[in-house]
PDB file of C-alpha atoms in Angstrom:
ATOM      1  CA  TYR A   1     -25.493  -3.101  -3.128  1.00  0.00           C
ATOM      2  CA  LYS A   2     -26.894  -5.819  -0.980  1.00  0.00           C
ATOM      3  CA  LEU A   3     -30.682  -5.705  -0.143  1.00  0.00           C
ATOM      4  CA  GLY A   4     -32.513  -7.020   2.812  1.00  0.00           C
ATOM      5  CA  GLU A   5     -35.615  -9.087   2.917  1.00  0.00           C
ATOM      6  CA  ASN A   6     -37.763  -6.014   2.652  1.00  0.00           C
ATOM      7  CA  GLY A   7     -35.864  -4.708  -0.405  1.00  0.00           C
ATOM      8  CA  GLU A   8     -34.009  -2.057   1.539  1.00  0.00           C
ATOM      9  CA  GLN A   9     -30.274  -1.530   1.404  1.00  0.00           C
ATOM     10  CA  LEU A  10     -28.271  -3.098   4.158  1.00  0.00           C
ATOM     11  CA  TYR A  11     -25.616  -1.087   6.181  1.00  0.00           C
ATOM     12  CA  ASP A  12     -22.709  -2.257   8.223  1.00  0.00           C
ATOM     13  CA  SER A  13     -21.711  -1.156  11.747  1.00  0.00           C
ATOM     14  CA  LEU A  14     -20.081   1.943  10.450  1.00  0.00           C
ATOM     15  CA  GLY A  15     -23.196   3.033   8.503  1.00  0.00           C
ATOM     16  CA  ASN A  16     -21.725   2.214   5.024  1.00  0.00           C
ATOM     17  CA  LYS A  17     -23.641   0.353   2.392  1.00  0.00           C
ATOM     18  CA  VAL A  18     -22.806  -3.338   2.125  1.00  0.00           C
ATOM     19  CA  ILE A  19     -21.566  -4.353  -1.199  1.00  0.00           C
ATOM     20  CA  GLU A  20     -22.920  -7.613  -2.569  1.00  0.00           C
ATOM     21  CA  ASN A  21     -20.339 -10.294  -3.735  1.00  0.00           C
ATOM     22  CA  TYR A  22     -17.462  -8.384  -2.232  1.00  0.00           C
ATOM     23  CA  HIS A  23     -14.660 -10.312  -0.889  1.00  0.00           C
ATOM     24  CA  ARG A  24     -11.415  -8.753   0.787  1.00  0.00           C
ATOM     25  CA  PHE A  25      -8.208  -9.890  -0.664  1.00  0.00           C
ATOM     26  CA  ILE A  26      -5.631 -11.204   1.925  1.00  0.00           C
ATOM     27  CA  PRO A  27      -2.504 -12.353   0.152  1.00  0.00           C
ATOM     28  CA  ASP A  28      -1.269 -15.855   0.724  1.00  0.00           C
ATOM     29  CA  LEU A  29       2.173 -15.984   2.453  1.00  0.00           C
ATOM     30  CA  GLN A  30       2.812 -19.378   0.989  1.00  0.00           C
ATOM     31  CA  ASP A  31       2.615 -18.171  -2.503  1.00  0.00           C
ATOM     32  CA  GLY A  32       6.024 -17.276  -4.112  1.00  0.00           C
ATOM     33  CA  SER A  33       4.493 -14.373  -6.128  1.00  0.00           C
ATOM     34  CA  THR A  34       3.551 -12.558  -2.895  1.00  0.00           C
ATOM     35  CA  TRP A  35       7.188 -12.745  -1.478  1.00  0.00           C
ATOM     36  CA  ILE A  36       8.438 -11.533  -4.944  1.00  0.00           C
ATOM     37  CA  ALA A  37       6.091  -8.681  -4.747  1.00  0.00           C
ATOM     38  CA  MET A  38       7.171  -7.924  -1.077  1.00  0.00           C
ATOM     39  CA  GLY A  39      10.896  -8.080  -2.043  1.00  0.00           C
ATOM     40  CA  TYR A  40      10.372  -5.388  -4.825  1.00  0.00           C
ATOM     41  CA  ILE A  41       8.720  -3.170  -2.275  1.00  0.00           C
ATOM     42  CA  PHE A  42      11.557  -3.611   0.211  1.00  0.00           C
ATOM     43  CA  PHE A  43      14.100  -3.166  -2.520  1.00  0.00           C
ATOM     44  CA  GLY A  44      12.433   0.160  -3.576  1.00  0.00           C
ATOM     45  CA  ILE A  45      12.426   1.424   0.045  1.00  0.00           C
ATOM     46  CA  ILE A  46      16.073   0.574   0.392  1.00  0.00           C
ATOM     47  CA  ILE A  47      16.931   2.438  -2.940  1.00  0.00           C
ATOM     48  CA  LEU A  48      14.990   5.520  -1.640  1.00  0.00           C
ATOM     49  CA  ILE A  49      16.832   5.582   1.642  1.00  0.00           C
ATOM     50  CA  ILE A  50      20.311   5.179  -0.119  1.00  0.00           C
ATOM     51  CA  LEU A  51      19.496   8.034  -2.496  1.00  0.00           C
ATOM     52  CA  GLU A  52      18.327  10.330   0.537  1.00  0.00           C
ATOM     53  CA  TRP A  53      21.526   9.504   2.344  1.00  0.00           C
ATOM     54  CA  TYR A  54      23.541  10.005  -0.784  1.00  0.00           C
ATOM     55  CA  GLY A  55      21.795  13.426  -1.550  1.00  0.00           C
ATOM     56  CA  ARG A  56      22.450  14.655   2.008  1.00  0.00           C
ATOM     57  CA  ASN A  57      26.248  13.656   1.902  1.00  0.00           C
ATOM     58  CA  THR A  58      26.978  15.199  -1.441  1.00  0.00           C
ATOM     59  CA  LYS A  59      24.773  18.421  -0.654  1.00  0.00           C
ATOM     60  CA  SER A  60      26.886  19.113   2.441  1.00  0.00           C
ATOM     61  CA  LYS A  61      30.256  18.705   0.519  1.00  0.00           C
ATOM     62  CA  VAL A  62      29.338  20.986  -2.437  1.00  0.00           C
ATOM     63  CA  LYS A  63      30.454  24.680  -1.746  1.00  0.00           C
ATOM     64  CA  PRO A  64      27.989  27.419  -2.753  1.00  0.00           C
ATOM     65  CA  LYS A  65      29.090  29.790  -5.615  1.00  0.00           C
ATOM     66  CA  LEU A  66      29.121  33.493  -4.596  1.00  0.00           C
TER      67      LEU A  66
END
């Protein structure tokens, strides 16, 4: 953790300890690999939506056995 001039730990505005040498990662939208990763995420979401729709439609057509 990051230490102040007095050797005490530093805290942010929320009261959390400040981590030394920590940098947030913000993806670069100019990079092709970022768009490929986002494409896979959207593709997965579309597959889930289609499977849910298919499950609801086939479930309603199946007659229960008595």
